[in-house]
Short mmCIF file of C-alpha atoms and ligand atoms in Angstrom, two decimals:
data_model
loop_
_atom_site.label_atom_id
_atom_site.label_comp_id
_atom_site.label_asym_id
_atom_site.label_seq_id
_atom_site.Cartn_x
_atom_site.Cartn_y
_atom_site.Cartn_z
CA MET A 1 0.07 0.04 -0.08
CA SER A 2 1.41 3.16 -1.12
CA ILE A 3 1.97 5.50 2.23
CA LEU A 4 1.64 8.64 0.08
CA SER A 5 -0.29 9.42 -2.76
CA VAL A 6 -1.21 12.64 -4.35
CA LYS A 7 -3.46 12.77 -6.92
CA ASP A 8 -4.48 15.11 -10.03
CA LEU A 9 -2.87 17.80 -7.37
CA SER A 10 -3.43 22.09 -8.58
CA PHE A 11 -2.95 24.78 -6.45
CA ASP A 12 -2.75 28.20 -6.90
CA TYR A 13 -1.71 31.11 -4.95
CA PRO A 14 -3.68 34.34 -5.95
CA ASP A 15 -1.51 35.70 -8.38
CA LYS A 16 0.34 32.03 -9.72
CA SER A 17 -0.59 28.72 -10.41
CA ILE A 18 1.47 26.69 -9.35
CA LEU A 19 0.38 22.96 -9.83
CA HIS A 20 -1.68 21.53 -11.90
CA ARG A 21 -3.02 17.86 -12.14
CA LEU A 22 0.06 16.58 -10.46
CA THR A 23 -0.44 12.50 -9.69
CA PHE A 24 2.20 10.14 -8.12
CA SER A 25 2.66 7.62 -5.58
CA ILE A 26 5.68 6.45 -3.24
CA ASP A 27 5.71 3.12 -0.91
CA LYS A 28 6.68 2.95 2.19
CA GLY A 29 10.42 2.70 2.34
CA ASP A 30 11.01 4.87 -0.25
CA PHE A 31 13.75 7.71 0.00
CA LEU A 32 11.97 10.60 -2.46
CA CYS A 33 13.65 13.28 -3.98
CA ILE A 34 11.84 15.81 -5.26
CA ALA A 35 13.83 18.40 -7.94
CA GLY A 36 12.69 21.12 -10.07
CA THR A 37 14.06 24.79 -11.21
CA ASN A 38 13.33 27.72 -8.93
CA GLY A 39 9.69 28.56 -8.86
CA THR A 40 8.21 25.15 -9.50
CA GLY A 41 6.23 24.15 -6.24
CA LYS A 42 8.77 21.92 -4.59
CA SER A 43 8.18 23.59 -1.13
CA THR A 44 4.30 24.32 -1.84
CA LEU A 45 3.76 20.42 -2.46
CA LEU A 46 5.51 19.94 0.73
CA LYS A 47 3.66 22.25 2.42
CA LEU A 48 0.10 20.95 0.63
CA ILE A 49 1.26 17.28 1.84
CA LEU A 50 1.48 18.73 5.31
CA ASN A 51 -1.71 20.41 5.27
CA ILE A 52 -0.23 23.98 5.81
CA LEU A 53 -1.86 24.55 2.56
CA ARG A 54 -4.81 23.16 1.43
CA PRO A 55 -5.15 22.02 -2.45
CA LEU A 56 -7.34 23.90 -4.81
CA GLU A 57 -8.35 20.11 -6.08
CA GLY A 58 -7.04 16.93 -6.25
CA SER A 59 -6.66 14.71 -2.97
CA ILE A 60 -3.42 13.69 -1.50
CA SER A 61 -3.78 10.40 1.24
CA LEU A 62 -1.08 10.26 3.74
CA LEU A 63 -0.34 7.20 5.61
CA GLY A 64 -3.72 5.90 4.20
CA LYS A 65 -5.47 8.74 5.56
CA SER A 66 -6.86 12.16 3.26
CA SER A 67 -4.44 14.91 3.99
CA VAL A 68 -7.40 17.00 5.15
CA ASN A 69 -8.39 15.24 8.23
CA PHE A 70 -5.05 13.70 9.22
CA SER A 71 -4.36 13.76 12.69
CA GLU A 72 -1.74 11.26 13.29
CA TYR A 73 1.24 13.88 13.62
CA ASP A 74 3.42 11.63 16.18
CA LYS A 75 4.11 9.63 13.32
CA ILE A 76 5.34 12.27 10.49
CA ALA A 77 8.27 14.99 11.06
CA TYR A 78 9.20 18.09 8.80
CA VAL A 79 12.31 19.63 8.78
CA SER A 80 12.02 23.03 7.15
CA GLN A 81 14.53 24.99 5.20
CA LYS A 82 16.02 25.98 8.54
CA ALA A 83 19.38 25.93 8.67
CA THR A 84 19.94 28.54 6.17
CA SER A 85 17.93 31.37 8.16
CA PHE A 86 18.24 29.63 11.88
CA ASN A 87 19.05 32.73 14.06
CA ARG A 88 22.59 32.15 15.33
CA ASP A 89 21.52 34.44 18.55
CA PHE A 90 18.66 32.28 19.50
CA PRO A 91 19.31 30.77 23.06
CA ALA A 92 18.98 27.48 22.80
CA THR A 93 21.06 24.38 23.08
CA VAL A 94 21.38 21.65 20.99
CA GLU A 95 19.43 19.56 23.65
CA GLU A 96 16.51 22.09 24.13
CA ILE A 97 15.81 22.25 20.12
CA VAL A 98 15.64 17.95 19.91
CA SER A 99 13.84 17.75 22.37
CA LEU A 100 10.75 20.07 21.22
CA GLY A 101 10.87 16.73 18.82
CA LEU A 102 9.42 14.84 21.11
CA TYR A 103 5.65 17.50 21.78
CA LYS A 104 2.51 15.83 21.38
CA LYS A 105 -0.80 17.32 21.48
CA ASN A 106 -2.49 17.44 24.14
CA SER A 107 0.48 16.03 26.40
CA PHE A 108 0.25 18.74 29.07
CA PHE A 109 -0.26 15.95 31.97
CA LYS A 110 1.27 13.06 30.08
CA ARG A 111 4.86 14.29 29.62
CA GLU A 112 7.59 11.62 29.30
CA SER A 113 9.94 11.28 32.69
CA LYS A 114 12.93 13.39 32.87
CA LYS A 115 14.72 10.59 32.37
CA GLU A 116 12.90 8.92 29.56
CA ARG A 117 13.36 12.13 27.88
CA GLU A 118 17.50 12.21 28.52
CA GLN A 119 17.72 8.78 27.56
CA LYS A 120 15.77 9.40 23.85
CA ILE A 121 17.89 12.92 23.26
CA ASP A 122 21.10 10.81 23.85
CA GLU A 123 19.79 8.01 22.01
CA VAL A 124 19.23 10.13 18.60
CA LEU A 125 22.10 12.57 19.11
CA LYS A 126 24.09 9.51 18.94
CA LYS A 127 22.60 8.50 15.50
CA VAL A 128 23.51 11.84 14.22
CA GLY A 129 26.55 12.03 15.25
CA LEU A 130 26.54 15.11 17.68
CA THR A 131 26.44 13.69 21.39
CA GLU A 132 29.34 16.05 22.22
CA TYR A 133 27.72 19.29 21.33
CA LYS A 134 24.23 18.29 23.47
CA LYS A 135 25.02 21.43 25.55
CA LYS A 136 26.06 23.90 23.33
CA LYS A 137 24.07 27.00 21.91
CA VAL A 138 22.80 25.62 18.06
CA GLY A 139 23.35 28.78 16.99
CA LEU A 140 26.98 28.18 17.17
CA LEU A 141 27.12 25.23 15.38
CA SER A 142 28.13 24.95 11.70
CA GLY A 143 25.54 24.71 8.93
CA GLY A 144 26.02 20.79 8.42
CA GLN A 145 25.61 20.40 12.18
CA GLN A 146 22.42 22.68 12.39
CA GLN A 147 20.76 20.60 10.05
CA ARG A 148 21.98 17.79 11.80
CA VAL A 149 20.24 18.65 14.89
CA PHE A 150 16.91 19.55 12.94
CA ILE A 151 17.08 15.85 11.74
CA ALA A 152 17.55 14.66 15.07
CA LYS A 153 14.75 16.88 16.10
CA ALA A 154 12.68 14.92 13.66
CA LEU A 155 13.54 11.57 14.02
CA ILE A 156 13.63 11.84 18.16
CA SER A 157 9.63 10.68 17.72
CA GLN A 158 10.12 7.83 15.50
CA PRO A 159 8.36 9.10 12.65
CA GLU A 160 7.22 6.22 9.75
CA ILE A 161 7.97 9.21 7.21
CA ILE A 162 9.72 12.62 7.18
CA PHE A 163 9.95 15.50 5.37
CA LEU A 164 13.23 17.34 4.52
CA ASP A 165 12.74 20.91 2.74
CA GLU A 166 16.44 21.50 0.73
CA PRO A 167 18.31 20.26 3.77
CA THR A 168 21.54 20.71 1.98
CA VAL A 169 21.36 24.08 0.70
CA GLY A 170 24.16 26.31 2.28
CA ILE A 171 26.37 23.51 3.51
CA ASP A 172 30.04 22.74 2.31
CA VAL A 173 30.09 19.27 -0.16
CA SER A 174 31.48 17.35 2.71
CA ALA A 175 29.06 18.00 5.08
CA VAL A 176 26.53 17.62 2.32
CA ASP A 177 27.63 14.04 1.55
CA SER A 178 27.57 12.87 5.18
CA ILE A 179 23.55 14.48 5.39
CA CYS A 180 22.90 12.28 2.10
CA CYS A 181 24.88 9.12 3.97
CA LEU A 182 22.79 9.40 7.41
CA LEU A 183 19.32 9.97 5.25
CA GLY A 184 20.40 6.81 3.52
CA ASP A 185 21.33 5.29 6.35
CA LEU A 186 18.00 5.64 8.12
CA ASN A 187 16.13 4.49 4.89
CA LYS A 188 18.36 1.41 4.90
CA ALA A 189 16.82 1.09 8.18
CA GLY A 190 13.19 1.50 7.49
CA LEU A 191 12.06 5.13 7.27
CA THR A 192 10.89 6.70 4.14
CA ILE A 193 11.67 9.75 3.52
CA VAL A 194 10.56 12.77 1.29
CA MET A 195 13.36 15.27 0.41
CA VAL A 196 13.32 18.38 -1.65
CA THR A 197 16.38 19.18 -3.20
CA HIS A 198 18.24 21.24 -5.92
CA ASP A 199 21.10 19.07 -5.84
CA ILE A 200 20.21 15.67 -7.03
CA SER A 201 23.51 14.49 -7.76
CA SER A 202 24.92 14.24 -4.32
CA VAL A 203 21.22 12.36 -3.26
CA LEU A 204 20.83 10.48 -5.69
CA TYR A 205 22.79 7.47 -5.13
CA HIS A 206 20.05 6.76 -1.66
CA SER A 207 17.29 7.84 -3.51
CA THR A 208 14.79 5.01 -4.27
CA LYS A 209 12.47 7.42 -6.49
CA ILE A 210 12.95 11.57 -8.09
CA LEU A 211 10.31 13.46 -8.79
CA ILE A 212 10.85 16.17 -11.19
CA LEU A 213 8.64 19.48 -11.34
CA ASN A 214 7.93 20.86 -14.35
CA GLU A 215 7.40 24.78 -15.07
CA ALA A 216 3.90 23.77 -16.53
CA GLY A 217 2.54 22.46 -12.89
CA GLY A 218 3.41 19.05 -13.64
CA GLY A 219 5.70 16.25 -12.63
CA LYS A 220 7.48 12.96 -13.91
CA LEU A 221 8.19 10.32 -10.92
CA MET A 222 11.33 7.77 -12.18
CA ASP A 223 13.40 5.86 -10.47
CA SER A 224 16.72 6.60 -9.13
CA GLU A 225 18.36 3.56 -11.64
CA LYS A 226 16.84 4.86 -14.79
CA PHE A 227 17.40 8.65 -13.88
CA ASN A 228 21.26 7.43 -13.32
CA SER A 229 21.19 6.24 -17.08
CA LYS A 230 20.40 9.69 -18.11
CA PRO A 231 22.14 12.96 -18.62
CA ILE A 232 20.45 14.92 -15.63
CA PHE A 233 19.77 18.06 -18.45
CA ALA A 234 17.68 15.69 -20.35
CA HIS A 235 15.30 15.20 -17.91
CA PHE A 236 14.37 18.79 -17.16
CA SER A 237 13.93 19.61 -20.93
CA HIS A 238 11.90 16.35 -21.54
CA GLY A 239 9.52 16.29 -18.41
CA GLY A 240 7.22 18.96 -19.96
CA HIS A 241 4.51 16.37 -19.90
CA ASN A 242 2.52 15.09 -17.12
CA ALA A 243 3.10 11.76 -16.05
CA MET B 1 19.05 55.91 56.14
CA LEU B 2 18.09 52.39 55.76
CA GLU B 3 14.48 53.52 57.67
CA ILE B 4 13.28 54.78 53.91
CA PHE B 5 12.84 50.24 53.23
CA THR B 6 10.95 49.84 56.25
CA MET B 7 7.60 52.97 54.96
CA PRO B 8 4.81 51.19 53.65
CA PHE B 9 5.38 53.21 50.31
CA MET B 10 8.24 51.63 49.80
CA GLN B 11 8.05 48.16 50.93
CA ARG B 12 4.92 48.21 48.59
CA ALA B 13 7.09 49.93 46.36
CA ILE B 14 9.57 46.65 45.91
CA VAL B 15 6.62 44.22 46.24
CA VAL B 16 5.94 45.45 42.86
CA ALA B 17 9.03 45.97 40.88
CA ILE B 18 9.43 42.36 42.15
CA CYS B 19 6.41 41.25 40.37
CA ILE B 20 7.16 43.41 36.99
CA SER B 21 10.45 42.19 36.89
CA VAL B 22 9.81 38.69 36.85
CA ILE B 23 6.97 38.93 34.18
CA THR B 24 8.33 41.61 31.89
CA PRO B 25 11.48 39.48 30.74
CA LEU B 26 9.70 36.15 30.62
CA ILE B 27 7.24 37.81 28.36
CA GLY B 28 10.06 39.91 26.53
CA ASN B 29 12.24 36.78 25.60
CA THR B 30 9.46 35.18 23.45
CA ILE B 31 9.02 38.99 21.94
CA VAL B 32 12.55 39.10 21.37
CA LEU B 33 13.11 35.80 19.87
CA LYS B 34 9.58 35.95 17.58
CA ARG B 35 11.10 39.47 16.66
CA LEU B 36 7.96 41.56 17.80
CA SER B 37 9.56 44.12 20.01
CA ALA B 38 7.25 46.71 18.34
CA ILE B 39 4.25 44.66 19.19
CA GLY B 40 5.13 45.96 23.31
CA ASP B 41 5.15 49.58 22.59
CA ALA B 42 2.02 49.45 20.25
CA LEU B 43 0.11 47.62 23.30
CA SER B 44 1.56 50.27 26.31
CA HIS B 45 0.35 53.10 24.05
CA SER B 46 -2.95 51.78 23.58
CA GLY B 47 -2.70 50.86 27.31
CA LEU B 48 -2.12 54.50 27.97
CA ALA B 49 -5.68 54.95 25.99
CA GLY B 50 -7.08 52.91 28.94
CA VAL B 51 -5.47 54.58 31.70
CA ALA B 52 -6.78 58.26 30.18
CA ILE B 53 -10.30 56.79 29.80
CA GLY B 54 -9.79 54.82 33.27
CA LEU B 55 -8.75 58.03 35.15
CA CYS B 56 -11.28 60.48 33.47
CA PHE B 57 -15.27 58.07 34.09
CA GLY B 58 -13.53 57.10 37.37
CA PHE B 59 -12.72 53.57 36.77
CA ASN B 60 -9.47 51.83 38.27
CA PRO B 61 -6.93 52.87 35.62
CA ILE B 62 -5.04 50.02 35.66
CA MET B 63 -7.75 47.51 35.05
CA THR B 64 -9.07 49.99 32.29
CA ALA B 65 -5.44 50.08 30.68
CA VAL B 66 -5.58 46.22 30.76
CA VAL B 67 -9.39 46.14 28.67
CA PHE B 68 -7.76 48.35 26.11
CA SER B 69 -4.31 46.56 25.84
CA ILE B 70 -6.13 42.98 25.33
CA ILE B 71 -8.52 44.70 22.54
CA SER B 72 -6.04 45.78 20.94
CA ALA B 73 -4.03 42.59 21.35
CA LEU B 74 -6.98 41.19 19.96
CA ILE B 75 -6.32 43.89 16.76
CA ILE B 76 -3.23 43.14 15.90
CA GLU B 77 -3.41 39.57 15.80
CA TYR B 78 -6.43 40.15 13.61
CA ILE B 79 -4.27 42.46 11.16
CA ARG B 80 -1.16 39.98 11.42
CA SER B 81 -3.33 36.74 10.29
CA ARG B 82 -5.21 38.79 7.36
CA PHE B 83 -1.58 40.62 6.15
CA SER B 84 0.93 38.00 7.71
CA ASN B 85 4.02 39.57 5.95
CA TYR B 86 3.06 43.18 6.96
CA SER B 87 3.20 42.57 10.21
CA GLU B 88 4.36 45.58 11.49
CA MET B 89 1.95 47.85 10.11
CA ALA B 90 -0.67 46.02 12.65
CA THR B 91 1.39 47.29 15.46
CA ALA B 92 1.70 51.06 14.14
CA VAL B 93 -2.13 51.44 12.96
CA VAL B 94 -2.57 50.28 17.06
CA LEU B 95 -0.05 52.71 18.53
CA SER B 96 -1.60 55.64 16.68
CA PHE B 97 -4.89 54.70 17.51
CA GLY B 98 -3.74 54.54 21.23
CA VAL B 99 -1.96 57.49 21.30
CA GLY B 100 -4.75 59.47 19.48
CA ILE B 101 -7.55 58.79 22.27
CA ALA B 102 -5.11 58.95 24.89
CA ALA B 103 -4.37 62.39 23.84
CA VAL B 104 -8.11 63.24 23.21
CA PHE B 105 -9.63 61.87 26.73
CA SER B 106 -6.22 63.40 28.68
CA GLY B 107 -7.58 66.74 27.75
CA PHE B 108 -10.83 65.88 30.59
CA ILE B 109 -8.22 64.62 33.21
CA LYS B 110 -8.90 66.60 36.15
CA ASN B 111 -6.11 65.82 37.81
CA ALA B 112 -3.28 66.13 35.01
CA ALA B 113 -0.22 64.66 37.35
CA SER B 114 -2.10 61.39 37.79
CA PHE B 115 -1.82 60.86 34.20
CA GLY B 116 2.07 61.93 33.99
CA SER B 117 2.76 59.13 36.26
CA PHE B 118 1.62 56.74 33.78
CA LEU B 119 3.57 58.15 31.06
CA PHE B 120 7.01 57.79 33.19
CA GLY B 121 5.44 55.50 35.93
CA SER B 122 5.44 56.20 39.60
CA ILE B 123 6.55 53.04 41.49
CA VAL B 124 6.63 54.93 45.09
CA ALA B 125 2.79 56.33 44.74
CA ILE B 126 0.98 52.62 44.29
CA SER B 127 -1.84 52.30 47.05
CA GLN B 128 -2.78 48.97 48.58
CA THR B 129 -5.18 48.20 45.95
CA GLU B 130 -3.19 49.00 42.97
CA LEU B 131 -0.50 46.33 44.80
CA ILE B 132 -2.89 43.84 45.69
CA THR B 133 -4.34 44.19 41.86
CA VAL B 134 -0.82 43.96 40.22
CA VAL B 135 0.30 40.53 42.61
CA ILE B 136 -2.73 38.91 41.40
CA LEU B 137 -2.20 39.72 37.74
CA ALA B 138 1.59 38.86 38.08
CA ILE B 139 0.95 35.22 40.01
CA PHE B 140 -2.00 34.92 36.65
CA VAL B 141 0.94 35.95 34.25
CA LEU B 142 3.33 33.69 35.59
CA ALA B 143 1.14 30.41 36.13
CA ILE B 144 0.40 30.72 32.54
CA LEU B 145 4.03 31.49 30.82
CA LEU B 146 5.44 28.42 32.93
CA PHE B 147 2.77 26.43 31.72
CA LEU B 148 3.53 27.28 27.83
CA TYR B 149 6.98 26.96 28.40
CA ARG B 150 7.36 24.26 25.90
CA GLU B 151 5.08 25.66 23.02
CA LEU B 152 6.10 29.15 23.16
CA LEU B 153 9.85 27.86 23.12
CA TYR B 154 7.89 25.58 19.96
CA THR B 155 6.42 28.63 18.20
CA ALA B 156 9.86 31.07 18.41
CA PHE B 157 11.80 28.63 17.13
CA ASP B 158 9.76 27.86 14.19
CA GLU B 159 5.96 28.30 13.91
CA GLU B 160 5.44 26.13 11.43
CA SER B 161 6.81 22.70 12.50
CA ALA B 162 5.55 23.38 15.89
CA GLN B 163 1.83 23.70 14.34
CA LEU B 164 2.57 20.47 12.61
CA SER B 165 4.06 18.69 15.81
CA GLY B 166 0.36 19.58 17.14
CA VAL B 167 1.04 23.21 18.96
CA PRO B 168 -2.00 25.02 18.72
CA VAL B 169 -0.02 28.06 17.71
CA ARG B 170 -2.80 30.02 17.02
CA SER B 171 -4.27 30.03 20.35
CA VAL B 172 -0.08 30.28 21.95
CA ASN B 173 -0.23 33.29 19.69
CA LEU B 174 -3.59 34.46 20.85
CA ILE B 175 -3.05 34.13 24.56
CA PHE B 176 0.89 35.12 24.70
CA THR B 177 -0.56 38.48 23.25
CA ILE B 178 -3.42 38.69 26.28
CA LEU B 179 -0.68 38.22 28.76
CA THR B 180 1.53 40.54 26.91
CA ALA B 181 -1.44 43.28 27.54
CA ILE B 182 -1.70 42.48 31.25
CA VAL B 183 1.94 42.92 31.90
CA VAL B 184 2.22 45.84 30.00
CA SER B 185 -0.57 47.15 31.60
CA ILE B 186 0.73 47.12 35.25
CA ALA B 187 4.28 47.68 33.88
CA ALA B 188 2.60 51.06 32.93
CA ARG B 189 2.25 52.05 36.10
CA THR B 190 5.40 51.15 37.26
CA VAL B 191 7.89 52.22 34.71
CA GLY B 192 6.12 54.22 32.62
CA ALA B 193 4.48 53.29 29.44
CA LEU B 194 6.91 55.03 27.73
CA VAL B 195 9.89 52.57 29.10
CA ILE B 196 8.11 49.51 29.15
CA SER B 197 8.68 47.86 26.06
CA SER B 198 12.87 48.75 26.93
CA LEU B 199 12.20 46.56 30.37
CA MET B 200 10.96 44.04 27.93
CA VAL B 201 13.79 43.70 25.81
CA ILE B 202 16.81 45.20 27.57
CA PRO B 203 16.95 42.32 30.28
CA VAL B 204 16.50 39.58 27.55
CA ALA B 205 19.78 41.57 25.55
CA CYS B 206 21.58 41.07 28.48
CA ALA B 207 20.61 37.69 29.22
CA MET B 208 21.18 36.91 25.78
CA LEU B 209 25.20 37.46 25.68
CA VAL B 210 25.70 35.54 28.63
CA SER B 211 23.20 32.73 28.93
CA LYS B 212 24.05 28.87 27.51
CA SER B 213 20.63 28.03 26.83
CA TYR B 214 16.96 28.75 26.53
CA LYS B 215 16.27 28.52 30.26
CA GLN B 216 19.11 29.99 31.41
CA ASN B 217 17.98 32.68 29.32
CA MET B 218 14.64 33.29 30.68
CA ILE B 219 16.61 33.06 34.36
CA PHE B 220 19.17 35.64 33.67
CA SER B 221 16.70 37.91 31.97
CA VAL B 222 14.56 37.88 35.47
CA VAL B 223 17.63 38.43 37.42
CA PHE B 224 19.23 41.37 35.10
CA ALA B 225 15.48 43.01 35.79
CA LEU B 226 15.39 42.51 39.72
CA LEU B 227 18.86 44.28 39.57
CA PHE B 228 17.65 47.07 37.52
CA THR B 229 14.52 47.76 39.08
CA ILE B 230 15.65 47.03 42.56
CA SER B 231 19.25 48.81 42.49
CA GLY B 232 16.56 52.03 40.09
CA LEU B 233 14.54 52.04 43.32
CA GLY B 234 17.47 52.42 45.52
CA VAL B 235 18.82 55.05 43.49
CA THR B 236 15.55 57.27 43.04
CA ALA B 237 15.07 56.46 47.21
CA PHE B 238 17.91 59.03 47.90
CA TYR B 239 18.25 61.41 44.96
CA ASP B 240 14.62 62.73 43.36
CA LEU B 241 14.78 60.76 39.94
CA LYS B 242 11.95 59.36 38.07
CA PRO B 243 12.14 55.82 38.48
CA GLY B 244 11.50 54.37 34.92
CA GLY B 245 13.42 56.22 33.34
CA THR B 246 16.57 55.62 36.31
CA ILE B 247 15.68 51.97 35.64
CA VAL B 248 15.91 51.72 31.95
CA LEU B 249 18.81 53.90 32.20
CA ILE B 250 20.87 51.30 34.71
CA GLY B 251 19.66 48.78 32.16
CA ILE B 252 21.46 50.12 28.99
CA ALA B 253 24.53 51.01 31.16
CA VAL B 254 24.35 47.43 32.31
CA LEU B 255 23.98 45.84 28.56
CA ILE B 256 26.78 48.41 27.26
CA LEU B 257 29.08 47.17 29.52
CA LEU B 258 28.35 43.24 28.68
CA ILE B 259 29.05 44.15 25.21
CA PHE B 260 32.46 45.76 25.67
CA VAL B 261 33.07 42.44 27.73
CA ARG B 262 31.73 39.59 25.63
CA LYS B 263 33.56 42.06 22.63
CA LYS B 264 37.09 42.04 24.66
CA GLU B 265 37.09 37.93 24.97
N1 ATP C 301 2.27 32.50 0.06
C1 ATP C 301 2.84 32.99 -1.59
N2 ATP C 301 1.80 33.57 -1.99
C2 ATP C 301 2.35 34.42 -3.37
N3 ATP C 301 3.29 33.34 -4.10
C3 ATP C 301 4.01 32.34 -3.57
C4 ATP C 301 4.08 32.33 -2.13
N4 ATP C 301 4.95 31.32 -1.69
C5 ATP C 301 5.32 31.15 -2.95
N5 ATP C 301 5.05 31.72 -3.94
C6 ATP C 301 5.49 31.69 -5.19
O1 ATP C 301 4.92 30.25 -5.87
C7 ATP C 301 6.26 29.68 -6.51
C8 ATP C 301 6.08 28.34 -6.40
O2 ATP C 301 7.09 28.71 -4.93
P1 ATP C 301 7.81 27.04 -4.31
O3 ATP C 301 8.59 27.71 -2.99
O4 ATP C 301 6.47 26.18 -3.77
O5 ATP C 301 8.75 27.04 -5.06
P2 ATP C 301 10.17 25.90 -4.86
O6 ATP C 301 10.21 25.02 -5.96
O7 ATP C 301 10.27 25.58 -3.50
O8 ATP C 301 11.21 27.31 -5.29
P3 ATP C 301 13.03 27.48 -4.85
O9 ATP C 301 13.31 26.39 -5.49
O10 ATP C 301 13.08 28.65 -4.80
O11 ATP C 301 12.81 26.74 -3.01
C9 ATP C 301 7.17 30.92 -6.58
O12 ATP C 301 7.24 31.29 -7.68
C10 ATP C 301 7.13 31.56 -5.59
O13 ATP C 301 7.05 33.16 -5.91
MG1 MG C 302 11.75 25.61 -2.23
#
């Protein structure tokens, strides 16, 4: 059964039409990469899937539920485009930001114990390789390390699917590579990943599917292996019709 | 010489100063992190409108200020949700509206000095009733702020992902703005409406220079605010200065000092 399926999705901003009858679906365990030139609506698509924006037409189903009345927020996690816009002076430690990921709706009275929380934080920081930065201010870390903090915050709630919006922008090449490897490992361990990126080449090896959005508001979904065999630009120029 | 601190008016002043110093910077933390510093200004000016009307018609001016600030807060939230990219416009509109009403009604107040005391504060002229109002409101605000600790940190960090984690962002924002309105109104009486936003911002700015975590930032900002207000009161007890201005100037002096010390490191 598909974990995420988008059917005939259309969306307009007041002065601009973005998506037009977009259809695709992915399965549990997939690592989907969403690519496309600037302004084709990659971030908008994520926000539609996450129900931050409402579709004009069409439907989205996430974990078998229509996105409009989706409520299992503890099974999904979202890493927004924060590392590039994170305020350096924000006075919070790695530990404090990561523990936000444990927030659950209506959890005022049944919060996990302090010990349980510490244990989960230590575990997830080990997973992303930031153990020794637990007590450091997030603003003092490098862009790549900050992105790991946000990934850790997303992972700590043990979601089934995680969405990332351009997690590799403004980070140096080796850090990009290590983040992609981290995501690849997480995917092999069973996590479904949906990631928006400009930079397909660095994540291609780890991904299983690629969705290329085009200017006409449609998109083309293909397996990563197939993508591999063509030069990258061919995909952009011939992806003009709806898949 | 120290017997001035045994006088009832001074003791009341100290209790009120402690209340204000605890809640104002806690509100200020979220205001600074969300880059909403202008809201403190807008609300304090509309609070002034409430004070003017209260004094005109003989109501408890703190309560009319609270009511007016809350109404203004709701208007700001409404305009902000309509024009999310131009939120500063909301604060400008409300600020001018407050000043307009305050200016018109202050003309009808018989005792002009009492209105002036809200402009620059008059912490040493606080009555028993006002003391009780301030203490109750402060405890109320503090309780809610502690209850919403995580929600406020999460929304200050990133509203979108907070919403996705199930934080009721709109309600949290609304509650927070109302709390800000309450704090601004009660603090106007002590440090004065014209300097209240600096008491929200300066202790937080100082704390951000020395703290190593969000929790520390909250605690240090309160410590700094206590330091400023109590020492400000001490100074004004011996020299005939306006407490509001004195408190703020001490705060700014400390901030400048800290910036220099940190630069040297
Ligand atoms: N809130 C908004 N109101 C109006 N137009 C918007 C809004 N948000 C985005 N747009 C426009 O919609 C288009 C798609 O935006 P979106 O952010 O989804 O693109 P993107 O594919 O993520 O681009 P990028 O690669 O630059 O991140 C852009 O042209 C943008 O200017
Ligand atoms: Mg984008």
